[in-house]
mmCIF file of C-alpha atoms in Angstrom:
data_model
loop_
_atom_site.group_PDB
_atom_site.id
_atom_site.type_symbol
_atom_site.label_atom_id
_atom_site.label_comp_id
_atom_site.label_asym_id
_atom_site.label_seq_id
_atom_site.Cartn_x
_atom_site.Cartn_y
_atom_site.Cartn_z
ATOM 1 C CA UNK A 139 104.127 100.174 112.473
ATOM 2 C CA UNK A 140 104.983 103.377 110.065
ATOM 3 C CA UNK A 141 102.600 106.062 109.478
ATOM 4 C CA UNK A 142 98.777 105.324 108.259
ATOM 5 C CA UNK A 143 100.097 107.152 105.022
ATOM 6 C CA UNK A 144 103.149 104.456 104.636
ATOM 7 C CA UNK A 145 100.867 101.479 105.913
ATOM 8 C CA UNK A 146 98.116 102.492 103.024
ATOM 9 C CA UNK A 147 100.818 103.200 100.314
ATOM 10 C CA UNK A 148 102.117 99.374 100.840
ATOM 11 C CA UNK A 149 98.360 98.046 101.336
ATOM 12 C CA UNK A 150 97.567 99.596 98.479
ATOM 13 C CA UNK A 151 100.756 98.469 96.346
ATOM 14 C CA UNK A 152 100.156 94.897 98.149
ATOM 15 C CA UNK A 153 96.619 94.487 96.973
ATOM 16 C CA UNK A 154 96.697 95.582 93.635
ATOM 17 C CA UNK A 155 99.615 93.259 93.356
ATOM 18 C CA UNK A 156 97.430 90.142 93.997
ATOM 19 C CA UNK A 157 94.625 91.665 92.058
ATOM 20 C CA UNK A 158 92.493 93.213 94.201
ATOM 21 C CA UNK A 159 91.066 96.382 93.235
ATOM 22 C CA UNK A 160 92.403 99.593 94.865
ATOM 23 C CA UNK A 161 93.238 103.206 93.225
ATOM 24 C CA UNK A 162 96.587 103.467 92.110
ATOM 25 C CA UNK A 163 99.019 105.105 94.551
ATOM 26 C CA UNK A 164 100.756 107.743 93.278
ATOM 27 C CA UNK A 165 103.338 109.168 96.085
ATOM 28 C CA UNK A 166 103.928 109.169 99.772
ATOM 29 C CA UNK A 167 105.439 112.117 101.259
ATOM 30 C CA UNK A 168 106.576 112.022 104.900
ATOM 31 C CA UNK A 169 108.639 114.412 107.070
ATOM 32 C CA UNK A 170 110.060 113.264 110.736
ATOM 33 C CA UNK A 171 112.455 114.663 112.365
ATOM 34 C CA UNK A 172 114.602 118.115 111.986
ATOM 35 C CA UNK A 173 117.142 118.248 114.853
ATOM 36 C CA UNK A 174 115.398 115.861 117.183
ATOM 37 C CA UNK A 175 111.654 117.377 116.849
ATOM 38 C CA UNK A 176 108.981 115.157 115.283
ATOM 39 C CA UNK A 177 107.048 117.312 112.426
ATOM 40 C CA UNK A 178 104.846 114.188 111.898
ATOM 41 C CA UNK A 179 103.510 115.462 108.489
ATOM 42 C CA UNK A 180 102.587 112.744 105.876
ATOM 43 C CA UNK A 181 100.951 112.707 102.556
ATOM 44 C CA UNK A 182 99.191 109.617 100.273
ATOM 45 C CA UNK A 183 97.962 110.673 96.679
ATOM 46 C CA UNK A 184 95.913 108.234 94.886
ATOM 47 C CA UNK A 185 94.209 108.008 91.738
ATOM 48 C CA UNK A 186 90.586 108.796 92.517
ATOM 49 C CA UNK A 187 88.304 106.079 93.525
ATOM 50 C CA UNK A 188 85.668 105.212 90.279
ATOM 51 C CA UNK A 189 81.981 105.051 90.711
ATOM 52 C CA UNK A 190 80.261 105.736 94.304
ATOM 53 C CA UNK A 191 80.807 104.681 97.836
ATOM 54 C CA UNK A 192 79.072 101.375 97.845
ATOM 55 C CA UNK A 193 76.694 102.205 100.619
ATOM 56 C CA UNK A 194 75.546 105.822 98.972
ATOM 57 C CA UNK A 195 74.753 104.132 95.934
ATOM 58 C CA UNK A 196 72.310 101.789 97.426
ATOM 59 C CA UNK A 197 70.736 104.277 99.338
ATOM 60 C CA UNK A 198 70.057 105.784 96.245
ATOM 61 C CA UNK A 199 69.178 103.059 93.375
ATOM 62 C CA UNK A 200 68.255 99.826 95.985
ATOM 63 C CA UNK A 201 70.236 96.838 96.661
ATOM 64 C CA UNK A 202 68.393 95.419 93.467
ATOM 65 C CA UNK A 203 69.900 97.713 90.821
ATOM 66 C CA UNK A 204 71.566 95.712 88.550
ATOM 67 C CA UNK A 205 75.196 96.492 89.060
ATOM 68 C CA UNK A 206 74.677 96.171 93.114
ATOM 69 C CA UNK A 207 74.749 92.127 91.711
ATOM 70 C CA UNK A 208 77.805 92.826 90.359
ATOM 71 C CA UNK A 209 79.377 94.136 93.304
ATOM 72 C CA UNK A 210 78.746 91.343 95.196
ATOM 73 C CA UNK A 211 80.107 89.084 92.337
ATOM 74 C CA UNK A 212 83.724 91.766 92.552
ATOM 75 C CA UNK A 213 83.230 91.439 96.437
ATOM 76 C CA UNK A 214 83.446 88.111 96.247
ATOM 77 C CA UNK A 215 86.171 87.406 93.833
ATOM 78 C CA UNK A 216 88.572 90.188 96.508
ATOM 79 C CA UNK A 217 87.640 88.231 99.186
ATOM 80 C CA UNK A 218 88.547 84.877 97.786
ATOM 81 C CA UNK A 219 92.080 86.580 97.018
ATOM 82 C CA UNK A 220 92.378 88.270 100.148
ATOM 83 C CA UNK A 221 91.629 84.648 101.570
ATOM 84 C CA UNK A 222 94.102 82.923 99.531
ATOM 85 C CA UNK A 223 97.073 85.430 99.976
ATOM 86 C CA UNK A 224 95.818 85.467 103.831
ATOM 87 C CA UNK A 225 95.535 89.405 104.442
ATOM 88 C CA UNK A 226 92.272 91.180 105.324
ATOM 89 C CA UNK A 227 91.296 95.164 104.945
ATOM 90 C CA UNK A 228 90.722 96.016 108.555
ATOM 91 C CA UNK A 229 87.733 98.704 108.006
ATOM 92 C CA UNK A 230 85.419 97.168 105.473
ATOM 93 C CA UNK A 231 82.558 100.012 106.071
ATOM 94 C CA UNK A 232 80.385 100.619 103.062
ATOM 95 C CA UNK A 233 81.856 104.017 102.358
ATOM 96 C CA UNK A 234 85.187 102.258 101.941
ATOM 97 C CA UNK A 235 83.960 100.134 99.158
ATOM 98 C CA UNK A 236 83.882 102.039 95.967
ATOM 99 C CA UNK A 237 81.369 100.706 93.126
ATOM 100 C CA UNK A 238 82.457 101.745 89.403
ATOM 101 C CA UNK A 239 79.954 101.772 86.720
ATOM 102 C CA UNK A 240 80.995 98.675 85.391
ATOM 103 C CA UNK A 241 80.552 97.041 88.544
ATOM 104 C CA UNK A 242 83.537 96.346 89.989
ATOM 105 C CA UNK A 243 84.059 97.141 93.577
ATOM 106 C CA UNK A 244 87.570 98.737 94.600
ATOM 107 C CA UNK A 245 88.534 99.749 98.195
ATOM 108 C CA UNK A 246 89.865 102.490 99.714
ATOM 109 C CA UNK A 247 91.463 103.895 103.446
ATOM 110 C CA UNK A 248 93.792 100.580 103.874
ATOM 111 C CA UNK A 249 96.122 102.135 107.027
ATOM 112 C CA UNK A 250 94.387 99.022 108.909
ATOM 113 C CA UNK A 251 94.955 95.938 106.080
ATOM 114 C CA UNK A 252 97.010 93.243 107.714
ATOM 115 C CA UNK A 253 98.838 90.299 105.611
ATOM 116 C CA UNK A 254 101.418 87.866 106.311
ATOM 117 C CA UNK A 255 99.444 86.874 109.299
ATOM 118 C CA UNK A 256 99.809 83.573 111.147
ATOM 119 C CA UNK A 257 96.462 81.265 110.504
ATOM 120 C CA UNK A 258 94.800 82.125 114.274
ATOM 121 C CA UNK A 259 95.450 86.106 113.526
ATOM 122 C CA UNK A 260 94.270 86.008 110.316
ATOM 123 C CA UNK A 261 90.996 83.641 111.408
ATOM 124 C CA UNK A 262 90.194 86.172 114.054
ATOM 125 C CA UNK A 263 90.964 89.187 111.479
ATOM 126 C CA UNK A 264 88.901 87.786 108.830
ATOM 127 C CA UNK A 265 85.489 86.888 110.960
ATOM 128 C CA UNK A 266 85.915 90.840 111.845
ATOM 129 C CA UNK A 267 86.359 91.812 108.421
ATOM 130 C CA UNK A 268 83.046 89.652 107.199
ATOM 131 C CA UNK A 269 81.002 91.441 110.771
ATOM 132 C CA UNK A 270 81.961 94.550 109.865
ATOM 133 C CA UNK A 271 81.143 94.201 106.293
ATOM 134 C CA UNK A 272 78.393 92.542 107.288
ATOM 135 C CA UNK A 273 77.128 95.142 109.313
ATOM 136 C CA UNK A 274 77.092 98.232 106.891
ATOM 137 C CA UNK A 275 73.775 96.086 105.735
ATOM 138 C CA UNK A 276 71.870 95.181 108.778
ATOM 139 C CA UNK A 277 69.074 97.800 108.591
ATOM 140 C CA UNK A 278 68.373 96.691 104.727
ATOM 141 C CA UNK A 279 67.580 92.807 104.170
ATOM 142 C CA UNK A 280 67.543 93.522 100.501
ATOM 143 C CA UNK A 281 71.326 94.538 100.627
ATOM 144 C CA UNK A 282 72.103 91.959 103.150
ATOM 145 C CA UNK A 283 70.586 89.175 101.019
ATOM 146 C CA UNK A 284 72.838 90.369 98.177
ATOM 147 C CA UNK A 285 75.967 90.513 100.362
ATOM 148 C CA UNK A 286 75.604 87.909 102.689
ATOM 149 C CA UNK A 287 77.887 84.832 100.972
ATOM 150 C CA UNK A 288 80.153 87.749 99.462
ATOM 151 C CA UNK A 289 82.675 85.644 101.996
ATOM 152 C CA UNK A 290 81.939 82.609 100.727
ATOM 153 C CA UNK A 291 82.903 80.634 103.674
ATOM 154 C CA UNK A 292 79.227 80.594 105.556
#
């Protein structure tokens, strides 16, 4: 499976690749073995995330500020690629989602993104994707309202 650090560095190469918005990586830095013993010592550098966690920033402005609309509009445009290239993020909480100021939604901590998944894997993947995203909203039916066909498929 490789380290979370390797596993994010390709999710994060992978995604951007297919147009889904995730901070640049920069370099991955890993040290294993030195005569038989396992340091286990990895590094991931990114470009910073833009903007706010999505969840902080409706806590602070409500789900209807202006460019929480556009977030679900960038939400929904990732998930349609993530849909069509079949590969899911595997920890959609709100503080993973990152909301610039010009609206667009990028997301971060990919060590659990899956792709090249058979069509029953990535079913099951996918409906826990869209309940865990969904989930970040249940205690505010404003949000929820905004982000509840950011999947598109219900």
């Amino acid at each position: 499976r490789g380290s979370r650090c390797m596993r994010s560095w390709n999710a994060g190469l992978a995604f951007r690749h297919i147009g889904i918005p995730t901070p640049a990586p920069l370099v991955v830095a890993e040290a294993h073995k030195l005569g038989g013993i396992m340091l286990g010592s990895s590094f991931l550098a990114n470009r910073p995330a833009e903007g706010d966690a999505l969840g902080d920033f409706i806590s602070r402005h409500g789900a209807d500020h202006p460019l929480v609309t556009l977030a679900a509009e960038s939400l929904r445009e990732s998930f349609l690629l993530m849909k069509e290239h079949g590969c899911v993020h595997g920890d959609l909480k709100a503080n993973n989602l990152f909301l610039s100021p010009d609206g667009v939604v990028s997301f971060i901590d990919m060590d659990a993104a899956a792709w090249d998944l058979g069509p029953s894997s990535f079913t099951k993947l996918r409906a826990k994707d869209r309940a865990r995203f969904l989930k970040n909203w249940a205690g505010d039916p404003a949000a929820a309202e905004v982000f509840r066909n950011c999947f598109g498929d219900k």
